[in-house]
Coordinates of C-alpha atoms in Angstrom, one line a residue:
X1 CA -80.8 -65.6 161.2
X2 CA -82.3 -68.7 160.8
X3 CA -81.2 -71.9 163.1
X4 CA -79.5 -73.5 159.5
X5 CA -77.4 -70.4 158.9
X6 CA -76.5 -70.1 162.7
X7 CA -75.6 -74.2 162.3
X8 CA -73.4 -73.0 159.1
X9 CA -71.6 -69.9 161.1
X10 CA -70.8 -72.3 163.9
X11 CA -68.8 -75.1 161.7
X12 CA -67.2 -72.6 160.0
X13 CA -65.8 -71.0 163.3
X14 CA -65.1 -74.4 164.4
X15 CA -63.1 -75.0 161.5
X16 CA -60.9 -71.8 161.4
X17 CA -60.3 -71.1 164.9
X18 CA -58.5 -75.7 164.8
X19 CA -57.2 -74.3 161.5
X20 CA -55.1 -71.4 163.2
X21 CA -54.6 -73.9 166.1
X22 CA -52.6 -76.6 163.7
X23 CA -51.3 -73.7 162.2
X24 CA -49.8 -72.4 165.2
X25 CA -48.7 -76.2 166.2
X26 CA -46.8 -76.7 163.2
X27 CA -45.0 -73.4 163.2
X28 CA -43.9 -74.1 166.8
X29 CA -43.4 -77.6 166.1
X30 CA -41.1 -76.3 163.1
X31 CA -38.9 -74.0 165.1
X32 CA -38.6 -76.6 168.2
X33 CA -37.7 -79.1 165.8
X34 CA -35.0 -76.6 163.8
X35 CA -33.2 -76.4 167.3
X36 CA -33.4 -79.8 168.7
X37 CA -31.5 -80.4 165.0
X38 CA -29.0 -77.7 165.3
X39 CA -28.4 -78.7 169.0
X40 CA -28.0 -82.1 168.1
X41 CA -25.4 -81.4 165.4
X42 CA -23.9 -79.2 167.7
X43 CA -23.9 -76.0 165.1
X44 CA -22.2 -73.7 166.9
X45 CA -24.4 -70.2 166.9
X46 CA -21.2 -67.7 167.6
X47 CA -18.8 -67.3 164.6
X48 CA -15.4 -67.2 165.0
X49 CA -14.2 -67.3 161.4
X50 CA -12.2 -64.9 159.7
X51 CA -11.0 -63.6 156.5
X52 CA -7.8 -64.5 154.7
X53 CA -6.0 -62.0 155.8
X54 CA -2.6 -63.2 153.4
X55 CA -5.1 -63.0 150.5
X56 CA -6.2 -59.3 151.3
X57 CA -3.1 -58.3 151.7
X58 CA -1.5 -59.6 148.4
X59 CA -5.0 -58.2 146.7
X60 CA -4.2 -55.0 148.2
X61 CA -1.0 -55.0 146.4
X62 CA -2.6 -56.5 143.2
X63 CA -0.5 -59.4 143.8
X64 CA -3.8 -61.7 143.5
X65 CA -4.2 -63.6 139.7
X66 CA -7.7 -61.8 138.3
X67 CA -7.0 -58.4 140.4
X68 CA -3.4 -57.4 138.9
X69 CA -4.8 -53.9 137.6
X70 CA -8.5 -53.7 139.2
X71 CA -6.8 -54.1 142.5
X72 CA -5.8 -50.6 142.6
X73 CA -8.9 -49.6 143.7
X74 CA -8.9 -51.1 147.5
X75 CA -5.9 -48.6 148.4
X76 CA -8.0 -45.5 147.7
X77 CA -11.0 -47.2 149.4
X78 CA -8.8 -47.8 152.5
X79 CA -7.3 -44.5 152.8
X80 CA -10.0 -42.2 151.9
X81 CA -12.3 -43.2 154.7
X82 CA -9.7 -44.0 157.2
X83 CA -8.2 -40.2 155.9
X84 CA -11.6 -38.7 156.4
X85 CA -12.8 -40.2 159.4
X86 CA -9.4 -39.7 161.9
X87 CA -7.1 -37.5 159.5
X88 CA -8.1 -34.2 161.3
X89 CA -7.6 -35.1 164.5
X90 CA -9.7 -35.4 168.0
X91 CA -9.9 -34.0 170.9
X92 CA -10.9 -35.9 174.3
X93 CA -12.9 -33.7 177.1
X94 CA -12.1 -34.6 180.7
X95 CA -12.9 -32.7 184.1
X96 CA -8.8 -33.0 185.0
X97 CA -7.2 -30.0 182.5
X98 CA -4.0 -32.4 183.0
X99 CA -5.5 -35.7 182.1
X100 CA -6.9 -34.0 179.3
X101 CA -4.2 -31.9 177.9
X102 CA -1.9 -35.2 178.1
X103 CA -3.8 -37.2 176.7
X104 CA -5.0 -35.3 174.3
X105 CA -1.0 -34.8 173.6
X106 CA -0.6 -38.4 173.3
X107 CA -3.4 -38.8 170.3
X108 CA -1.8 -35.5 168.5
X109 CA 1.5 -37.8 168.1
X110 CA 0.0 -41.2 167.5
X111 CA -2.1 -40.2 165.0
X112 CA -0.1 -41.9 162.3
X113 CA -0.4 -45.2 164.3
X114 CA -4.1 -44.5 164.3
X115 CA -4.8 -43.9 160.8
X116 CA -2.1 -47.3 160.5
X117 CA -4.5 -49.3 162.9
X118 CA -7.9 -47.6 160.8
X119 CA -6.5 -48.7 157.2
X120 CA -5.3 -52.1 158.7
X121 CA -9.0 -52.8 160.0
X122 CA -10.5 -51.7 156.7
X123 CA -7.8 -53.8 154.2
X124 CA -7.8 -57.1 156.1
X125 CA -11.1 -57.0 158.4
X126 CA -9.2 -57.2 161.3
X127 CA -6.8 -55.3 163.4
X128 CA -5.1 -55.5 167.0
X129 CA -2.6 -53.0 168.6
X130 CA -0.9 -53.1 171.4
X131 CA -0.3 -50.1 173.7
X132 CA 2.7 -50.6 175.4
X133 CA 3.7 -49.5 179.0
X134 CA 6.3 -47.1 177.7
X135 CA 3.0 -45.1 175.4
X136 CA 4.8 -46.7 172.3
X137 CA 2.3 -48.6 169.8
X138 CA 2.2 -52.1 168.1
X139 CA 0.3 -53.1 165.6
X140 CA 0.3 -57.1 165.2
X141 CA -0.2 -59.4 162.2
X142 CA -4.0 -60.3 162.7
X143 CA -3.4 -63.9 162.2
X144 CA -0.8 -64.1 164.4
X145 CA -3.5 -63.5 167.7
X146 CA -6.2 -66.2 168.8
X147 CA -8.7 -65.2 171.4
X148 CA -8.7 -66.7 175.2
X149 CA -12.0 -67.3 176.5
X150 CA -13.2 -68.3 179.7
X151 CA -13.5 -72.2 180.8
X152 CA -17.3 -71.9 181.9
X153 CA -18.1 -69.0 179.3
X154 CA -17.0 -69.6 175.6
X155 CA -18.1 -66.3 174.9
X156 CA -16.0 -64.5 177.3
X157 CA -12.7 -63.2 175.8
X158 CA -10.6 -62.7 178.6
X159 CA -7.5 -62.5 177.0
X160 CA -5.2 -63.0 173.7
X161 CA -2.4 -64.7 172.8
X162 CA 0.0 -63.9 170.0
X163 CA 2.3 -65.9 168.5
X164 CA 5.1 -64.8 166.1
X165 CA 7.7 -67.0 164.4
X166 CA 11.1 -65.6 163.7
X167 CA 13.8 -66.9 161.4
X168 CA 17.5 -66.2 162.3
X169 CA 19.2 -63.7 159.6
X170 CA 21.8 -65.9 159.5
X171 CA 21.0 -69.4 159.7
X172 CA 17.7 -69.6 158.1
X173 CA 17.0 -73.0 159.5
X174 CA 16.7 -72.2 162.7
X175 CA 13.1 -70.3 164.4
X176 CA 12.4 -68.9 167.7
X177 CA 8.7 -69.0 168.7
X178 CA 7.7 -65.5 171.0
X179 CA 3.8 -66.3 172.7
X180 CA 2.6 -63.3 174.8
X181 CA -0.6 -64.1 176.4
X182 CA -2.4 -60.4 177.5
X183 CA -4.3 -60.9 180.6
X184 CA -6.0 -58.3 182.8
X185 CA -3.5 -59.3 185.3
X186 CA -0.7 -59.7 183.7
X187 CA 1.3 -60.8 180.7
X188 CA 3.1 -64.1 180.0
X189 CA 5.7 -64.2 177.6
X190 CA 7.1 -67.4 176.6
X191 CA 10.4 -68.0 174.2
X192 CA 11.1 -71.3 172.3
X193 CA 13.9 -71.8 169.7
X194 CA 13.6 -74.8 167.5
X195 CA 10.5 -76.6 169.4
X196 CA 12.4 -76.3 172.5
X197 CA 11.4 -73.9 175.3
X198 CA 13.4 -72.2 176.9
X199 CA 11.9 -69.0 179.2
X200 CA 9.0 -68.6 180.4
X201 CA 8.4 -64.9 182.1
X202 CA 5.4 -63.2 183.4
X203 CA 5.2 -59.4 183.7
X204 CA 2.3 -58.0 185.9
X205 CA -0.4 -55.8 184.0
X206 CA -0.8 -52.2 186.4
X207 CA -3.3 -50.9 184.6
X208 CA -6.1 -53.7 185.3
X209 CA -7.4 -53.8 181.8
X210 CA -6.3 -55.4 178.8
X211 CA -3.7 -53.3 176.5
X212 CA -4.4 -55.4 173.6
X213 CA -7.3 -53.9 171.6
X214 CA -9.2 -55.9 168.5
X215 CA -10.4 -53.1 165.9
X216 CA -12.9 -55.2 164.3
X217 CA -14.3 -53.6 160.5
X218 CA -17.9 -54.0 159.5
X219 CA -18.6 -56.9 162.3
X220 CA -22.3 -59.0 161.5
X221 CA -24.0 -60.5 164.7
X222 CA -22.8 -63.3 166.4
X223 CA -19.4 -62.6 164.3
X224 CA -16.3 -62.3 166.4
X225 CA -13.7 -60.9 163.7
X226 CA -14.8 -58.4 160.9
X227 CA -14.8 -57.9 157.1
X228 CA -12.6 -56.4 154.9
X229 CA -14.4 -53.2 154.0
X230 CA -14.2 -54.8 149.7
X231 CA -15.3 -57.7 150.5
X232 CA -18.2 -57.5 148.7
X233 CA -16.6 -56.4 145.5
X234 CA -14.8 -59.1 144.7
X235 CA -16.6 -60.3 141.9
X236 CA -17.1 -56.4 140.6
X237 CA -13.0 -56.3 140.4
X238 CA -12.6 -59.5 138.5
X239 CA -15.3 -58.1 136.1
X240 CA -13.5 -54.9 136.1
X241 CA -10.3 -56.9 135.5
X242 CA -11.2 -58.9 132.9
X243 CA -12.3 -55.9 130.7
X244 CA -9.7 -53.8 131.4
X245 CA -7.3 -56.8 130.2
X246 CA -9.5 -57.3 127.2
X247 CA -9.1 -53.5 126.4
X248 CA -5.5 -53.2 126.5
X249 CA -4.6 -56.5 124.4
X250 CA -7.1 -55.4 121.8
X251 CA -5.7 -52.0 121.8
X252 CA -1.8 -53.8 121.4
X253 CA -3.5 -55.7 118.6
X254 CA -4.6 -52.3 117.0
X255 CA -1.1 -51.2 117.2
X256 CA 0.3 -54.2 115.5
X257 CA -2.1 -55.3 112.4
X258 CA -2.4 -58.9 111.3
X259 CA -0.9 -59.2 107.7
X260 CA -3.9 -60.7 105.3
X261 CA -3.5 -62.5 101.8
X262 CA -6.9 -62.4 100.3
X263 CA -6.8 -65.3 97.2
X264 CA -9.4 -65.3 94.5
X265 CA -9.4 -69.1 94.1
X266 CA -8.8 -72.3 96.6
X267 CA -6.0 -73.5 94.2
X268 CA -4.4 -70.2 94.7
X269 CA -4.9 -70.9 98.2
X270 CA -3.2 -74.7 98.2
X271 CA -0.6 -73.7 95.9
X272 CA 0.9 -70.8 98.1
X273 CA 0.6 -73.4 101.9
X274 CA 2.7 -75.8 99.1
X275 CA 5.1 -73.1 98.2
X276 CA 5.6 -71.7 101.3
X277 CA 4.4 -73.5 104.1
X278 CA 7.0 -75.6 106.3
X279 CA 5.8 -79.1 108.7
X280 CA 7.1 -79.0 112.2
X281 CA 6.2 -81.4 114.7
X282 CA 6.0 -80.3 118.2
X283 CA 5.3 -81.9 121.8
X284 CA 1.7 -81.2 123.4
X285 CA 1.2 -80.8 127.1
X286 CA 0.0 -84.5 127.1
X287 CA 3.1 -86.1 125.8
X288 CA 1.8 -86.8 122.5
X289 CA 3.2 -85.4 119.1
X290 CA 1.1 -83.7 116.8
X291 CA 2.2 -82.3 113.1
X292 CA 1.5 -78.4 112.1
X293 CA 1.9 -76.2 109.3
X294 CA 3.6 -72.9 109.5
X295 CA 4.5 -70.2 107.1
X296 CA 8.3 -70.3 106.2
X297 CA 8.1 -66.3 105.0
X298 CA 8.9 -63.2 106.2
X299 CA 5.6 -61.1 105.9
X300 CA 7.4 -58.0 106.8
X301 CA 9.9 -58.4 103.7
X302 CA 8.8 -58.4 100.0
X303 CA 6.4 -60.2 98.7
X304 CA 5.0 -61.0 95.6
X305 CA 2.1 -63.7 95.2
X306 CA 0.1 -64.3 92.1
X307 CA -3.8 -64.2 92.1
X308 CA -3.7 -62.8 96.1
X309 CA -4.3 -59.4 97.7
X310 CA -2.3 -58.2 100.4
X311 CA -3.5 -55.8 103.3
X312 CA -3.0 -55.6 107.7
X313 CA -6.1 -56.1 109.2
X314 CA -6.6 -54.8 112.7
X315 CA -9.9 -55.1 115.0
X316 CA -12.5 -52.2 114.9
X317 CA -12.9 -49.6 117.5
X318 CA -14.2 -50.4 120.8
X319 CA -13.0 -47.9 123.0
X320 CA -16.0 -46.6 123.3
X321 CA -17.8 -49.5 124.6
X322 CA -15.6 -50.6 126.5
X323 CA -15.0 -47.3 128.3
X324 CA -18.9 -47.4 129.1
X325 CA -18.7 -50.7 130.5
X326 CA -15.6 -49.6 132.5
X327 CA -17.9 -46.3 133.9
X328 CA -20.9 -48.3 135.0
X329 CA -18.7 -50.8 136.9
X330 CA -16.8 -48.0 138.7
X331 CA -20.1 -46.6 139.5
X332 CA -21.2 -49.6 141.2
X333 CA -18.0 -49.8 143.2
X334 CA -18.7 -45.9 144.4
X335 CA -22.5 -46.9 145.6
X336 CA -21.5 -49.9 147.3
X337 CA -18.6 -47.5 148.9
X338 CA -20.7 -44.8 148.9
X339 CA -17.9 -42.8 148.3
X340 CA -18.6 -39.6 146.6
X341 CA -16.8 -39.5 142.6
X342 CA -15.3 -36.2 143.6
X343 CA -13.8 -37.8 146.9
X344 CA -12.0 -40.4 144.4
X345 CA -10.1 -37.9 142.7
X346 CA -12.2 -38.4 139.9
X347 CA -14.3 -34.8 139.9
X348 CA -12.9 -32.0 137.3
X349 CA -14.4 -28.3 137.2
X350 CA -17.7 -28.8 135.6
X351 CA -18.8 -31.0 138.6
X352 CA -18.6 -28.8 140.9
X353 CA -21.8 -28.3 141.9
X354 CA -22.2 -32.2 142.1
X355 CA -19.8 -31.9 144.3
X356 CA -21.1 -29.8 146.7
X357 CA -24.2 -31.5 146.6
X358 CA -23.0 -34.8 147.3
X359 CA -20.7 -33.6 150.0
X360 CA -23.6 -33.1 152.8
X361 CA -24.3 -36.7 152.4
X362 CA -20.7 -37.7 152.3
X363 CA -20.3 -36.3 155.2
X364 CA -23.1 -37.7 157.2
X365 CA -21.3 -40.9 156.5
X366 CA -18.6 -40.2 157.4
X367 CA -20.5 -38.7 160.7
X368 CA -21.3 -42.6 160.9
X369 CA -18.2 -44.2 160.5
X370 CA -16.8 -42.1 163.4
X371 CA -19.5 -43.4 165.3
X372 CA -18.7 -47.0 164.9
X373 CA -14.6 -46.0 165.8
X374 CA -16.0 -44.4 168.9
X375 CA -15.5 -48.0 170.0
X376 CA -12.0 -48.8 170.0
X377 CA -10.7 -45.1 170.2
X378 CA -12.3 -45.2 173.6
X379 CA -10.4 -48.2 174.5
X380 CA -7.0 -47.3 173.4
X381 CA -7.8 -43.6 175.0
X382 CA -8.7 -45.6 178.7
X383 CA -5.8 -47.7 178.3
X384 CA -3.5 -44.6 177.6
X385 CA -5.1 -42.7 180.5
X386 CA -4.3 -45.7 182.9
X387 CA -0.6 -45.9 182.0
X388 CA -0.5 -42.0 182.2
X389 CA -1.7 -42.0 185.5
X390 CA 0.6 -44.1 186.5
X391 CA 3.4 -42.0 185.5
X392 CA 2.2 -38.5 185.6
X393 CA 1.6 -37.1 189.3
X394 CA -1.3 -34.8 188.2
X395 CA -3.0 -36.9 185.7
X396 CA -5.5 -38.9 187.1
X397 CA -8.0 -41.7 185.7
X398 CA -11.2 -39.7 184.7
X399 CA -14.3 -40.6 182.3
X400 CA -13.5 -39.3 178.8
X401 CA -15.5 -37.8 176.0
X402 CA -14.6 -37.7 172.3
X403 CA -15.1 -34.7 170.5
X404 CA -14.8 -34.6 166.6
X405 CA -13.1 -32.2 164.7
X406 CA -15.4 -30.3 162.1
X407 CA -15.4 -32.2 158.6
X408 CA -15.6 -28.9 157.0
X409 CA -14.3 -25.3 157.9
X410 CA -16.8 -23.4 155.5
X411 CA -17.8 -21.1 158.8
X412 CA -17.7 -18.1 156.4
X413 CA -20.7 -19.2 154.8
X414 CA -22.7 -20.4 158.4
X415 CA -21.7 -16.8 159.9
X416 CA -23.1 -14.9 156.8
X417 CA -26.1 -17.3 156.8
X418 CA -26.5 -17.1 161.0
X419 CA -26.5 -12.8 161.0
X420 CA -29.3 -13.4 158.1
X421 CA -31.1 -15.0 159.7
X422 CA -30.8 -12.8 163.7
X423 CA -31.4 -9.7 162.1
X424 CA -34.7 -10.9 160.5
X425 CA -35.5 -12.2 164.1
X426 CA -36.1 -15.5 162.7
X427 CA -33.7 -16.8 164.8
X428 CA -33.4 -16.6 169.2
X429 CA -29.9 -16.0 170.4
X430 CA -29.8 -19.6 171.5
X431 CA -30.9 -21.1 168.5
X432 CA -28.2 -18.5 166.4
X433 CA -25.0 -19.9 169.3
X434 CA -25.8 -23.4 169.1
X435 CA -25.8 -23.2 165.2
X436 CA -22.4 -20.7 165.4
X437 CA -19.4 -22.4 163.8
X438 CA -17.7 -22.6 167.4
X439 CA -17.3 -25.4 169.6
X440 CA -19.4 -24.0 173.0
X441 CA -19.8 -26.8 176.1
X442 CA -22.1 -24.9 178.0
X443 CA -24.4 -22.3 175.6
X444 CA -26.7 -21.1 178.8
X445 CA -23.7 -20.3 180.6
X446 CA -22.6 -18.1 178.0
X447 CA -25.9 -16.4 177.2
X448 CA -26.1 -15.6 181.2
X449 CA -22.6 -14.2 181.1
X450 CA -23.6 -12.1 177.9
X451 CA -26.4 -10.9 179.0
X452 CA -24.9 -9.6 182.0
X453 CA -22.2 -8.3 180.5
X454 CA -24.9 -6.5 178.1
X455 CA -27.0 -5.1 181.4
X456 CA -23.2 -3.5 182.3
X457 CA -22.4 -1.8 179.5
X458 CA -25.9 -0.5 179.0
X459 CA -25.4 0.8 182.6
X460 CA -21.9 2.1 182.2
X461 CA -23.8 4.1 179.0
X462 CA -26.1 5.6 180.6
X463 CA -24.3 6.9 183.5
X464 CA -22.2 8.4 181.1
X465 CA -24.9 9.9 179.1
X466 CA -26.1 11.3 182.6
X467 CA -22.6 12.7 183.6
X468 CA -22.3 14.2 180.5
X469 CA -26.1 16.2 180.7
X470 CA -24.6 17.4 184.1
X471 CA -21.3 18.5 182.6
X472 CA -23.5 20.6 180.0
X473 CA -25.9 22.2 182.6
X474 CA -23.0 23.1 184.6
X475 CA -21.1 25.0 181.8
X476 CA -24.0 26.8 180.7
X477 CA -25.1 27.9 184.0
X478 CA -28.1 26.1 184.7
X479 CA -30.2 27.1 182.1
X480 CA -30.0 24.7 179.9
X481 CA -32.8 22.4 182.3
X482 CA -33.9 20.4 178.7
X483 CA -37.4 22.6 178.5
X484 CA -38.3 26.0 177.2
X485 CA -39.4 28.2 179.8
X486 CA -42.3 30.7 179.0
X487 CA -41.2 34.4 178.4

């Protein structure tokens, strides 16, 4: 390399490496400056907004204007996951056979309130229930509760408040205001009627944990309440809406035709409005008066016109169309639910086989839904064990485990499959248990107390094979030693 070229190589490394340095400058010039801006405007990073929870609740009951009949669809949504994911039942695990069997007892007769609590989470976003001392179950209005958070930690929930205002049945005018603020301590539960307080009572909390829980659905970052699960398919159902509507008036028009006079000439035309037509004025919105022309015949009597042709005229088919428009929009409402057809309702007997192919994949969903429920089950289930405890001699506070119910009971099939497969030896015992459609805690416990089992029966066989060769050489006198003895 000659000294020009080695000149040339240096300036251009000179020049890339302060490139990549003001490069570097500006981008961390950039995202200083975005925070000094966001700090100075005080933009609060921790989102404590929520859904309109009166809005989804009227939508759910297609009270909402654009969602009267596409509104339908958020109760199947609701209760076919909340159905799948807790309708058959769990089982908690403890060390205590007490603890467990009590509270296991517990969630066998509150499963209605769960699946209550579940659809409530998934309709409006939110959902809090209250587990009362006596085991009983509330579920609150979720814009009746506001969070309490710490003085020196904003982000530090340490308790809630709910308020509920009550009319009396009687006089309507008059309201009684009930706030209960949940502590880990205790409870405080104030009464005002008309403004005015009037008690102010604090219970202590025994349990030392909250017995409010917040069952939050579909929660971003930083976000403090959740979503409601059709959030996103808002715009879908007005669409959807709209349609359908169009649809059914242009179907009413097909069942009552428009009555047509067809004239040959204009005059024809002018001399029948003369004949027939009648002036009326009428008042517009506006205030002002504006003069019309209306038919003064019956169309649905006799008629006879001279130089016209008379015929109903209806709009052409579109059922078709429109039914394929209909199908592609419910379609995008199953992927974004991701929702199997079948699990709609909507599967007949030629797709079956879609049916069982899609069901593997509903099901690890549903797998995944569970998961994020793991949550707040675990709550209520500590909460529930704390009060039990406190009222049951031989239950005791233990660490729980959830265990899941099978989403499908098809062992028939996994049995067939699983003695397949251990007779061909491509399977090891292990393998063939763990993959048995049994629930087994402990499968190298069991093999060990197989096996031996297997070693005593295989012992108990053969000393009774032995007893019984020394039975036979006893009967036939000896001779019969197992050999053939040379003449």
């Amino acid at each position: 390399m000659n000294p020009i070229q080695r000149f040339v190589g240096r300036i251009r490394e000179y020049l890339t490496t302060s490139t990549n340095a003001i490069g570097r400058t500006l981008r961390v010039a950039s995202v200083s400056w975005a925070r000094r801006v966001r700090s100075a405007l005080m933009q609060p990073t921790k989102d404590w907004g929520r859904s309109n929870y009166d809005w989804w609740r009227r939508a759910y009951y297609c009270r909402v204007q654009g969602l009267e009949l596409s509104g339908l669809f958020l109760k199947p949504l609701v209760s076919k996951v909340s159905s799948w994911v807790l309708g058959m039942g769990l089982d908690w695990k403890t060390t205590n056979e007490a603890t467990q069997a009590a509270l296991n007892d517990w969630f066998t007769t509150h499963l209605p309130d769960l699946l209550r609590i579940m659809r409530a989470s998934l309709k409006q976003g939110d959902a809090f229930a209250v587990i009362n001392a006596d085991l009983s179950v509330t579920l609150l209005p979720p814009d009746a509760v506001d969070p309490i958070v710490a003085d020196d930690d904003y982000s530090n929930i340490i308790g809630w408040r709910v308020t509920q205002v009550l009319a009396h049945p009687e006089t309507l005018a008059k309201r009684m205001t009930i706030t209960d603020e949940y502590f880990i301590d205790s409870r405080l539960h104030t009464v005002a009627i008309d403004g005015r307080q009037t008690t102010i009572t604090r219970h202590p909390n025994l349990i030392g944990r909250l017995p409010i829980v917040h069952i939050a659905n579909a929660r971003d970052e930083g976000d403090t309440f959740g979503h409601p699960e059709a959030e996103a398919l808002v715009e879908l159902l007005l669409r959807y809406n709209t349609t359908l509507e169009a649809a059914v008036d242009g179907n009413e028009r097909q069942g009552r035709p428009t009555p047509v006079l067809s004239f040959e000439t204009v005059a024809d035309l002018d001399k029948f409005w003369a004949d027939y037509g009648v002036r009326e004025s009428r008042t517009l919105p506006d205030g002002t008066a504006e003069t019309v022309t209306t038919i003064g015949v019956d169309l649905t009597q006799i008629l006879t016109v001279s130089g016209a042709e008379f015929q109903y005229a209806s709009p052409g088919s579109f059922t078709q169309d429109t039914s394929t428009l209909l199908g592609l929009m419910f379609y995008l409402l199953l992927e974004h639910a991701e929702i199997p057809e079948f699990v709609f309702g909507n599967a007949i007997a030629s797709s079956q086989a879609s049916a069982n192919t899609q069901m593997p994949v509903f099901e690890r969903f549903i797998e995944g839904r569970r998961g994020e429920a793991t949550g707040w089950l675990v709550e209520i289930a500590q909460i529930v064990n704390a009060y039990q405890s406190l009222t049951i001699p031989a239950v005791s506070q233990e660490t729980l485990t959830l265990q899941w119910q099978k989403l499908t009971q098809d062992g028939t099939l996994t049995l067939e499959t699983l003695k397949w497969a251990y007779a061909e030896g491509l399977l090891d015992e292990r393998t063939a248990l763990m993959l048995a459609p049994v629930d087994i805690e402990d499968v190298d416990m069991v093999l060990a107390q197989a096996k031996k089992e297997r070693q005593e029966r295989q012992a108990q066989e053969q000393q009774m094979l032995l007893d019984s060769q020394i039975d036979s050489q006893i009967n036939d006198g000896g001779n019969n030693d197992g050999f053939t003895q040379n003449a």
